[in-house]
Amino acid sequence: MTFRDSIATAIDRNKGLCVVLSSFIYGIVLWGFAYTFTIIFVYIQEEFNSSTTATGWVGSAYYGLSNTLVIVMALLLKRFKYRTICLSGTVLAGLSLLASSFVQSIHGLFITYGVLYSTGTCLAFYVTIDLMKIFYSNSSKITRVSCFASMGGTVGLFIQSPLVGKLLTAIGWRSVLRIYSGLTLIVGFTCSMFMQTPDTRLNNRVKRGKNVDTGVKEDEEQDEKHNLWNVLTYPEWWCFFIGMVLTTTATLFSYVNIVDFMKYVGISPYVSSWILIGAAVADISGKTIFVVFGDRMTFPKLYILPPNNLLLAAIMIVLIYVRTSLHMIILVISMGLLRSIFHAIPWLATIELLGSRRNTESTVLTCLGYGIGSFCGTLVGGMSVDFTGSYDVGLLISCGMYFIGAIFLQAAPLYQKVFAPERYLVDNKMPSDPNYEYIIDSYVTTV
């Protein structure tokens, strides 16, 4: 056997691991660079002389569409292969960044960056997430691989925040976009080659033909497996969705407006880029904890989200009174740690809420919450500055959103437990016994 054959065999035997690593790398390049928009924000606003709200809409549109368009991805998966969709998204993302470097107005940047780049990111990245769930949704490793994959964007922010800050002062934001256009294409072409589905799709772990989670027969579960419209009739779905939207809307402040806020309190954009590194380190640390210990946590991950919201609400109040770099560093790092929980846990919480058989539905629920909230996020901070001259009102609104979001996130499993106990799966543990049998059905896509 040649060396090339050995590599091909190793990849074929570890398809799931290759997908997880590809998702992590995509996160570094796509989301890591997108998170630096809060640094680029200042330079774009100065060149186009645009308002805080208008400039923020570019980043907000990106965060919103890159999540909301997951519905389009779900439809495309019924017709095309994972690799085809991933490769198409990579090409679109790379070319849209190149086009963004030539625009002459904030409106043009909204189209090329906010719409086209976000579409490419959605197709390229969330294909890896959906494929990863196919490999691991029934495994005890699901917490570990989900948190590791979600860590990619934070690692990218950690690496690229000072780099982008230096490049912006040296060559300008247009040249930065051109560099990342090429980088996106090179990395994306490589990662898309690993987007292979299993030979057979492993559905829920079952024991002697019975679903472990619900006890429902396999054929009954298969009928509603991809029925998103059926899931939309569940009140707990809407409770969790509203909670996600409110929390995301408040959280977007730390992505779009935080550098401008630090400039407002007297901290330069360059220093702010280094403060963001501290937030990235905290974010990475939080996700690392879940990677190492997440599978050993005996309680449902869904119950972590409401108290996390309450802590973020408290930080919003404290930010109103912060005026020193030291206090800002402490708060931004704290936000990074809590933000890591909000980015890692919903992927697992939706599986706990809906069941491991509804992988696509759980992905859509999480992404829609992130996406719709991102559309509204720029209005909170941007309009606060444009109409009042400060961020105080926006911070108070964010605090209220975190608090109300915590109520809805807690109401989702509570409603299910009290009014729909037949759907209550949160307290059921994922079987980790390798002796469980599988019911296997074929999973075919075409080009």
Short mmCIF file of C-alpha atoms in Angstrom, two decimals:
data_model
loop_
_atom_site.label_atom_id
_atom_site.label_comp_id
_atom_site.label_asym_id
_atom_site.label_seq_id
_atom_site.Cartn_x
_atom_site.Cartn_y
_atom_site.Cartn_z
CA MET A 1 0.00 0.00 0.00
CA THR A 2 1.39 3.39 -1.00
CA PHE A 3 1.57 6.40 1.28
CA ARG A 4 -1.27 8.02 -0.67
CA ASP A 5 -3.45 4.94 -0.19
CA SER A 6 -2.64 4.91 3.53
CA ILE A 7 -3.76 8.53 3.87
CA ALA A 8 -6.96 7.84 1.93
CA THR A 9 -7.71 4.83 4.12
CA ALA A 10 -7.09 6.81 7.31
CA ILE A 11 -9.42 9.58 6.13
CA ASP A 12 -12.10 7.07 5.16
CA ARG A 13 -11.94 5.47 8.61
CA ASN A 14 -12.15 8.82 10.39
CA LYS A 15 -14.73 10.71 8.33
CA GLY A 16 -16.45 12.10 11.41
CA LEU A 17 -13.21 13.45 12.84
CA CYS A 18 -12.32 15.05 9.50
CA VAL A 19 -15.71 16.81 9.45
CA VAL A 20 -15.20 18.13 12.99
CA LEU A 21 -11.72 19.44 12.15
CA SER A 22 -13.01 21.01 8.93
CA SER A 23 -15.80 22.73 10.86
CA PHE A 24 -13.23 24.05 13.35
CA ILE A 25 -10.99 25.40 10.56
CA TYR A 26 -13.93 26.96 8.73
CA GLY A 27 -14.86 28.66 11.98
CA ILE A 28 -11.37 30.12 12.29
CA VAL A 29 -11.37 31.56 8.78
CA LEU A 30 -15.01 32.56 8.25
CA TRP A 31 -16.38 33.38 11.70
CA GLY A 32 -13.03 34.44 13.12
CA PHE A 33 -12.69 37.13 10.47
CA ALA A 34 -16.36 38.09 10.74
CA TYR A 35 -15.93 38.70 14.48
CA THR A 36 -13.24 41.30 13.69
CA PHE A 37 -15.90 43.42 11.98
CA THR A 38 -16.21 45.36 15.22
CA ILE A 39 -12.63 46.58 14.54
CA ILE A 40 -13.20 47.22 10.83
CA PHE A 41 -16.45 49.00 11.78
CA VAL A 42 -14.58 52.15 12.86
CA TYR A 43 -12.58 52.44 9.62
CA ILE A 44 -15.60 51.84 7.39
CA GLN A 45 -17.66 54.42 9.28
CA GLU A 46 -14.91 57.01 8.90
CA GLU A 47 -14.43 56.43 5.15
CA PHE A 48 -18.11 56.44 4.21
CA ASN A 49 -19.12 58.96 6.89
CA SER A 50 -22.08 56.73 7.69
CA SER A 51 -24.18 56.60 10.83
CA THR A 52 -23.59 54.04 13.58
CA THR A 53 -26.87 52.30 12.73
CA ALA A 54 -26.18 52.12 8.97
CA THR A 55 -22.63 50.81 9.48
CA GLY A 56 -23.79 48.36 12.10
CA TRP A 57 -26.40 47.00 9.70
CA VAL A 58 -23.60 45.60 7.51
CA GLY A 59 -22.32 43.41 10.32
CA SER A 60 -25.80 42.73 11.63
CA ALA A 61 -26.97 41.56 8.19
CA TYR A 62 -24.00 39.22 8.03
CA TYR A 63 -24.66 37.68 11.45
CA GLY A 64 -28.37 37.47 10.73
CA LEU A 65 -28.38 36.02 7.22
CA SER A 66 -25.52 33.61 7.84
CA ASN A 67 -27.75 31.95 10.43
CA THR A 68 -31.24 32.50 9.01
CA LEU A 69 -30.37 31.10 5.59
CA VAL A 70 -29.81 27.70 7.19
CA ILE A 71 -33.37 27.00 6.00
CA VAL A 72 -32.10 27.29 2.42
CA MET A 73 -29.26 24.92 3.27
CA ALA A 74 -31.74 22.39 4.66
CA LEU A 75 -33.68 22.50 1.38
CA LEU A 76 -30.54 22.19 -0.73
CA LEU A 77 -29.46 19.12 1.23
CA LYS A 78 -32.47 17.27 -0.17
CA ARG A 79 -31.06 17.69 -3.68
CA PHE A 80 -27.29 18.20 -3.54
CA LYS A 81 -24.34 16.57 -1.84
CA TYR A 82 -22.74 18.10 1.23
CA ARG A 83 -19.48 18.61 -0.64
CA THR A 84 -21.22 20.43 -3.49
CA ILE A 85 -22.99 22.86 -1.17
CA CYS A 86 -19.88 23.43 0.92
CA LEU A 87 -17.75 24.16 -2.14
CA SER A 88 -20.35 26.54 -3.56
CA GLY A 89 -20.49 28.42 -0.28
CA THR A 90 -16.71 28.71 -0.21
CA VAL A 91 -16.56 30.21 -3.70
CA LEU A 92 -19.36 32.66 -2.92
CA ALA A 93 -17.73 33.74 0.36
CA GLY A 94 -14.31 34.30 -1.22
CA LEU A 95 -15.59 36.22 -4.24
CA SER A 96 -17.95 38.36 -2.16
CA LEU A 97 -15.06 39.49 0.05
CA LEU A 98 -13.15 40.43 -3.09
CA ALA A 99 -16.14 42.37 -4.40
CA SER A 100 -16.53 44.11 -1.02
CA SER A 101 -13.04 45.55 -1.34
CA PHE A 102 -14.13 47.59 -4.38
CA VAL A 103 -17.46 49.04 -3.22
CA GLN A 104 -17.83 52.80 -2.96
CA SER A 105 -20.78 53.13 -0.58
CA ILE A 106 -22.12 51.63 2.60
CA HIS A 107 -25.11 50.35 0.61
CA GLY A 108 -22.88 48.38 -1.73
CA LEU A 109 -21.02 46.90 1.22
CA PHE A 110 -24.35 45.84 2.69
CA ILE A 111 -25.00 43.75 -0.45
CA THR A 112 -21.54 42.25 -0.97
CA TYR A 113 -20.57 41.70 2.66
CA GLY A 114 -23.86 41.66 4.53
CA VAL A 115 -25.79 39.51 2.03
CA LEU A 116 -23.44 37.60 -0.28
CA TYR A 117 -20.63 36.88 2.20
CA SER A 118 -23.16 35.76 4.81
CA THR A 119 -24.81 33.41 2.29
CA GLY A 120 -21.47 31.83 1.48
CA THR A 121 -20.63 31.45 5.16
CA CYS A 122 -23.95 29.77 5.87
CA LEU A 123 -23.61 27.24 3.07
CA ALA A 124 -19.97 26.44 3.81
CA PHE A 125 -20.04 26.32 7.61
CA TYR A 126 -23.44 24.95 8.63
CA VAL A 127 -23.12 22.06 6.21
CA THR A 128 -20.24 20.89 8.42
CA ILE A 129 -22.41 21.27 11.54
CA ASP A 130 -25.28 19.24 10.09
CA LEU A 131 -22.91 16.55 8.84
CA MET A 132 -21.16 16.45 12.21
CA LYS A 133 -24.49 15.75 13.91
CA ILE A 134 -25.05 12.83 11.56
CA PHE A 135 -21.84 11.26 12.81
CA TYR A 136 -22.10 12.12 16.51
CA SER A 137 -25.68 12.97 17.57
CA ASN A 138 -26.13 9.53 19.12
CA SER A 139 -22.68 9.42 20.66
CA SER A 140 -21.58 10.42 24.13
CA LYS A 141 -18.98 12.61 22.35
CA ILE A 142 -21.60 15.04 21.03
CA THR A 143 -20.89 17.66 23.72
CA ARG A 144 -17.17 17.46 23.12
CA VAL A 145 -17.24 17.73 19.33
CA SER A 146 -19.94 20.44 19.29
CA CYS A 147 -18.01 22.67 21.66
CA PHE A 148 -14.75 22.03 19.81
CA ALA A 149 -16.32 22.95 16.46
CA SER A 150 -17.91 26.10 17.90
CA MET A 151 -14.51 27.09 19.29
CA GLY A 152 -13.17 27.75 15.78
CA GLY A 153 -14.64 31.25 15.50
CA THR A 154 -13.25 32.25 18.89
CA VAL A 155 -9.79 30.90 18.11
CA GLY A 156 -9.99 32.84 14.85
CA LEU A 157 -10.84 36.02 16.74
CA PHE A 158 -7.95 35.41 19.12
CA ILE A 159 -5.48 34.95 16.28
CA GLN A 160 -6.80 37.57 13.91
CA SER A 161 -7.84 40.42 16.18
CA PRO A 162 -4.31 41.89 16.63
CA LEU A 163 -3.37 40.88 13.08
CA VAL A 164 -6.33 42.65 11.52
CA GLY A 165 -5.74 45.64 13.79
CA LYS A 166 -2.16 45.92 12.50
CA LEU A 167 -3.12 45.37 8.86
CA LEU A 168 -5.86 47.99 9.02
CA THR A 169 -3.40 50.67 10.08
CA ALA A 170 -0.78 49.48 7.58
CA ILE A 171 -2.66 48.71 4.35
CA GLY A 172 -6.31 49.68 4.93
CA TRP A 173 -9.51 47.69 5.19
CA ARG A 174 -9.89 47.15 1.44
CA SER A 175 -6.58 45.30 1.16
CA VAL A 176 -7.46 43.28 4.26
CA LEU A 177 -10.63 42.04 2.55
CA ARG A 178 -8.64 41.03 -0.55
CA ILE A 179 -6.17 39.03 1.53
CA TYR A 180 -8.96 37.19 3.32
CA SER A 181 -10.71 36.54 0.03
CA GLY A 182 -7.77 34.45 -1.14
CA LEU A 183 -7.36 32.78 2.24
CA THR A 184 -11.04 31.81 2.29
CA LEU A 185 -10.81 30.16 -1.12
CA ILE A 186 -7.63 28.23 -0.33
CA VAL A 187 -8.80 26.91 3.04
CA GLY A 188 -12.35 26.33 1.85
CA PHE A 189 -11.34 24.24 -1.16
CA THR A 190 -9.24 22.03 1.09
CA CYS A 191 -11.87 21.53 3.81
CA SER A 192 -14.72 20.89 1.38
CA MET A 193 -12.94 17.77 0.14
CA PHE A 194 -13.63 16.12 3.51
CA MET A 195 -17.39 16.67 3.36
CA GLN A 196 -18.38 13.03 2.94
CA THR A 197 -21.51 11.42 4.31
CA PRO A 198 -21.34 8.04 6.01
CA ASP A 199 -21.97 5.03 3.80
CA THR A 200 -25.13 4.61 5.85
CA ARG A 201 -26.76 7.19 8.04
CA LEU A 202 -26.84 6.22 11.70
CA ASN A 203 -30.09 7.36 13.21
CA ASN A 204 -31.07 7.18 16.85
CA ARG A 205 -29.64 4.49 19.07
CA VAL A 206 -32.31 1.96 19.60
CA LYS A 207 -32.60 -1.23 21.52
CA ARG A 208 -34.42 -4.04 19.76
CA GLY A 209 -36.28 -1.72 17.37
CA LYS A 210 -37.42 0.78 20.02
CA ASN A 211 -36.27 4.36 20.23
CA VAL A 212 -34.27 4.83 23.45
CA ASP A 213 -35.32 8.46 23.89
CA THR A 214 -39.07 8.06 23.46
CA GLY A 215 -39.90 4.39 23.14
CA VAL A 216 -41.62 5.08 19.81
CA LYS A 217 -41.29 2.54 17.03
CA GLU A 218 -38.73 3.23 14.32
CA ASP A 219 -41.20 3.55 11.46
CA GLU A 220 -43.31 6.07 13.38
CA GLU A 221 -40.26 8.19 14.11
CA GLN A 222 -39.11 7.97 10.51
CA ASP A 223 -42.34 9.56 9.27
CA GLU A 224 -41.79 12.77 11.19
CA LYS A 225 -38.01 12.74 11.04
CA HIS A 226 -37.64 15.77 8.76
CA ASN A 227 -41.04 17.34 9.43
CA LEU A 228 -40.03 20.84 10.50
CA TRP A 229 -43.61 22.11 10.17
CA ASN A 230 -44.75 19.59 12.76
CA VAL A 231 -42.15 20.84 15.21
CA LEU A 232 -43.29 24.44 14.64
CA THR A 233 -46.58 23.58 16.34
CA TYR A 234 -44.81 22.87 19.64
CA PRO A 235 -45.10 25.80 22.12
CA GLU A 236 -41.77 24.81 23.69
CA TRP A 237 -40.13 25.38 20.29
CA TRP A 238 -41.42 28.95 20.26
CA CYS A 239 -40.42 29.58 23.87
CA PHE A 240 -36.86 28.52 23.15
CA PHE A 241 -36.83 30.44 19.85
CA ILE A 242 -37.98 33.70 21.50
CA GLY A 243 -35.41 33.25 24.24
CA MET A 244 -32.68 32.74 21.63
CA VAL A 245 -33.76 35.80 19.63
CA LEU A 246 -33.77 38.09 22.68
CA THR A 247 -30.43 36.80 23.94
CA THR A 248 -28.78 37.07 20.52
CA THR A 249 -30.09 40.60 20.03
CA ALA A 250 -28.50 41.68 23.29
CA THR A 251 -25.28 39.72 22.67
CA LEU A 252 -24.64 41.27 19.25
CA PHE A 253 -23.58 44.44 21.06
CA SER A 254 -20.31 42.71 21.98
CA TYR A 255 -19.64 41.96 18.29
CA VAL A 256 -20.74 45.07 16.43
CA ASN A 257 -20.61 47.96 18.88
CA ILE A 258 -18.13 47.05 21.61
CA VAL A 259 -15.08 48.71 19.98
CA ASP A 260 -17.10 51.82 19.21
CA PHE A 261 -18.34 51.79 22.80
CA MET A 262 -14.75 51.58 24.08
CA LYS A 263 -13.87 54.50 21.78
CA TYR A 264 -16.81 56.35 23.32
CA VAL A 265 -15.29 55.88 26.80
CA GLY A 266 -11.81 56.92 25.60
CA ILE A 267 -10.09 53.69 24.50
CA SER A 268 -8.44 53.64 21.04
CA PRO A 269 -9.43 51.02 18.42
CA TYR A 270 -5.94 49.51 18.49
CA VAL A 271 -6.03 49.03 22.27
CA SER A 272 -9.57 47.71 21.91
CA SER A 273 -8.31 45.02 19.53
CA TRP A 274 -6.02 43.75 22.29
CA ILE A 275 -8.85 43.83 24.81
CA LEU A 276 -10.81 41.64 22.40
CA ILE A 277 -7.99 39.11 22.65
CA GLY A 278 -8.75 38.82 26.36
CA ALA A 279 -12.40 38.18 25.51
CA ALA A 280 -11.34 35.56 22.97
CA VAL A 281 -9.12 33.82 25.54
CA ALA A 282 -12.03 33.74 27.99
CA ASP A 283 -14.32 32.41 25.25
CA ILE A 284 -11.83 29.69 24.35
CA SER A 285 -11.37 28.80 28.02
CA GLY A 286 -15.10 28.40 28.52
CA LYS A 287 -15.50 26.16 25.50
CA THR A 288 -12.41 24.17 26.45
CA ILE A 289 -14.02 23.37 29.78
CA PHE A 290 -17.02 21.94 27.95
CA VAL A 291 -14.77 20.03 25.54
CA VAL A 292 -12.95 18.37 28.44
CA PHE A 293 -15.71 18.00 31.01
CA GLY A 294 -18.96 18.49 29.05
CA ASP A 295 -19.64 14.78 28.56
CA ARG A 296 -19.20 14.22 32.30
CA MET A 297 -21.86 16.74 33.31
CA THR A 298 -24.79 14.76 34.68
CA PHE A 299 -27.39 17.54 34.42
CA PRO A 300 -29.14 18.78 31.23
CA LYS A 301 -27.13 21.44 29.41
CA LEU A 302 -30.31 23.40 28.66
CA TYR A 303 -30.55 24.54 32.29
CA ILE A 304 -27.23 26.39 32.00
CA LEU A 305 -28.65 29.05 29.67
CA PRO A 306 -31.08 30.97 31.98
CA PRO A 307 -28.54 31.76 34.77
CA ASN A 308 -26.00 32.62 32.09
CA ASN A 309 -28.45 35.23 30.77
CA LEU A 310 -28.89 36.74 34.22
CA LEU A 311 -25.13 37.20 34.61
CA LEU A 312 -24.93 38.90 31.21
CA ALA A 313 -27.79 41.20 32.22
CA ALA A 314 -25.81 42.27 35.28
CA ILE A 315 -22.77 43.08 33.11
CA MET A 316 -24.89 45.34 30.89
CA ILE A 317 -25.81 47.42 33.93
CA VAL A 318 -22.21 47.69 35.11
CA LEU A 319 -21.02 48.78 31.65
CA ILE A 320 -23.04 51.98 32.01
CA TYR A 321 -20.71 53.13 34.76
CA VAL A 322 -17.37 51.89 33.36
CA ARG A 323 -14.87 54.54 32.32
CA THR A 324 -11.41 52.94 32.80
CA SER A 325 -9.44 50.46 30.72
CA LEU A 326 -8.93 48.07 33.63
CA HIS A 327 -12.61 47.79 34.41
CA MET A 328 -13.39 47.42 30.70
CA ILE A 329 -10.89 44.56 30.40
CA ILE A 330 -12.49 42.74 33.33
CA LEU A 331 -16.00 43.14 31.97
CA VAL A 332 -15.16 42.27 28.36
CA ILE A 333 -13.33 39.12 29.52
CA SER A 334 -16.34 38.19 31.64
CA MET A 335 -18.59 38.74 28.64
CA GLY A 336 -16.32 36.50 26.57
CA LEU A 337 -16.59 33.67 29.10
CA LEU A 338 -20.38 33.89 29.33
CA ARG A 339 -20.67 34.34 25.58
CA SER A 340 -18.85 31.04 25.07
CA ILE A 341 -21.64 29.30 26.98
CA PHE A 342 -24.32 30.90 24.81
CA HIS A 343 -22.51 29.85 21.64
CA ALA A 344 -21.77 26.27 22.67
CA ILE A 345 -24.79 25.11 24.68
CA PRO A 346 -27.78 25.81 22.34
CA TRP A 347 -26.56 23.21 19.84
CA LEU A 348 -26.86 20.61 22.60
CA ALA A 349 -29.90 22.13 24.31
CA THR A 350 -32.05 21.86 21.18
CA ILE A 351 -31.19 18.17 20.87
CA GLU A 352 -32.21 17.72 24.52
CA LEU A 353 -35.43 19.62 23.83
CA LEU A 354 -36.44 18.01 20.52
CA GLY A 355 -34.68 14.65 20.66
CA SER A 356 -31.62 13.35 18.88
CA ARG A 357 -33.62 12.14 15.87
CA ARG A 358 -34.44 15.70 14.86
CA ASN A 359 -30.93 16.84 13.98
CA THR A 360 -31.94 19.17 11.16
CA GLU A 361 -34.82 20.67 13.15
CA SER A 362 -32.55 21.36 16.12
CA THR A 363 -29.98 23.01 13.83
CA VAL A 364 -32.68 25.18 12.23
CA LEU A 365 -34.05 26.19 15.64
CA THR A 366 -30.62 27.25 16.90
CA CYS A 367 -29.64 29.06 13.72
CA LEU A 368 -32.95 30.90 13.37
CA GLY A 369 -32.64 32.16 16.92
CA TYR A 370 -29.13 33.41 16.24
CA GLY A 371 -30.13 34.85 12.86
CA ILE A 372 -33.30 36.77 13.69
CA GLY A 373 -31.67 38.16 16.83
CA SER A 374 -28.69 39.32 14.81
CA PHE A 375 -30.92 41.33 12.47
CA CYS A 376 -32.28 43.26 15.42
CA GLY A 377 -29.01 43.54 17.33
CA THR A 378 -27.63 46.61 15.59
CA LEU A 379 -30.78 48.61 16.38
CA VAL A 380 -30.19 48.39 20.11
CA GLY A 381 -26.71 49.93 20.22
CA GLY A 382 -26.79 51.90 16.97
CA MET A 383 -30.08 53.72 17.50
CA SER A 384 -29.16 54.40 21.11
CA VAL A 385 -26.10 56.37 19.94
CA ASP A 386 -27.78 58.01 16.96
CA PHE A 387 -30.75 59.32 18.95
CA THR A 388 -29.36 59.89 22.45
CA GLY A 389 -25.62 60.32 21.90
CA SER A 390 -24.68 57.48 24.28
CA TYR A 391 -25.00 53.73 24.71
CA ASP A 392 -26.76 53.91 28.09
CA VAL A 393 -30.26 53.33 26.74
CA GLY A 394 -29.05 50.47 24.56
CA LEU A 395 -27.33 48.81 27.52
CA LEU A 396 -30.52 49.05 29.61
CA ILE A 397 -32.55 47.52 26.78
CA SER A 398 -29.98 44.72 26.43
CA CYS A 399 -30.24 44.04 30.14
CA GLY A 400 -34.01 43.69 29.85
CA MET A 401 -33.68 41.38 26.85
CA TYR A 402 -31.29 39.09 28.71
CA PHE A 403 -33.69 38.90 31.64
CA ILE A 404 -36.80 38.19 29.54
CA GLY A 405 -34.80 35.77 27.40
CA ALA A 406 -33.88 33.80 30.53
CA ILE A 407 -37.58 33.44 31.36
CA PHE A 408 -38.43 32.06 27.92
CA LEU A 409 -35.44 29.70 27.86
CA GLN A 410 -36.53 28.25 31.18
CA ALA A 411 -40.16 28.10 30.09
CA ALA A 412 -39.37 25.79 27.14
CA PRO A 413 -38.53 22.62 29.14
CA LEU A 414 -40.97 23.58 31.88
CA TYR A 415 -43.90 23.70 29.44
CA GLN A 416 -42.83 20.42 27.92
CA LYS A 417 -42.57 18.72 31.30
CA VAL A 418 -45.94 19.98 32.59
CA PHE A 419 -48.16 20.12 29.49
CA ALA A 420 -46.50 17.73 27.02
CA PRO A 421 -44.77 15.02 29.07
CA GLU A 422 -44.84 12.61 26.12
CA ARG A 423 -42.31 14.91 24.39
CA TYR A 424 -40.21 15.62 27.48
CA LEU A 425 -36.70 14.33 26.80
CA VAL A 426 -34.51 16.80 28.70
CA ASP A 427 -33.81 14.54 31.67
CA ASN A 428 -33.13 11.48 29.49
CA LYS A 429 -29.45 10.66 29.29
CA MET A 430 -27.75 9.79 26.03
CA PRO A 431 -26.81 6.13 26.17
CA SER A 432 -23.05 5.71 26.02
CA ASP A 433 -23.02 1.93 26.15
CA PRO A 434 -21.36 0.76 22.91
CA ASN A 435 -23.45 -2.43 23.02
CA TYR A 436 -26.58 -0.57 21.98
CA GLU A 437 -27.74 -1.68 18.58
CA TYR A 438 -28.43 0.66 15.69
CA ILE A 439 -31.27 0.85 13.26
CA ILE A 440 -29.66 1.95 10.01
CA ASP A 441 -31.26 3.39 6.95
CA SER A 442 -29.65 4.63 3.79
CA TYR A 443 -29.09 8.33 3.26
CA VAL A 444 -28.75 9.32 -0.39
CA THR A 445 -28.06 12.67 -1.98
CA THR A 446 -27.68 13.48 -5.65
CA VAL A 447 -26.05 16.16 -7.71
#
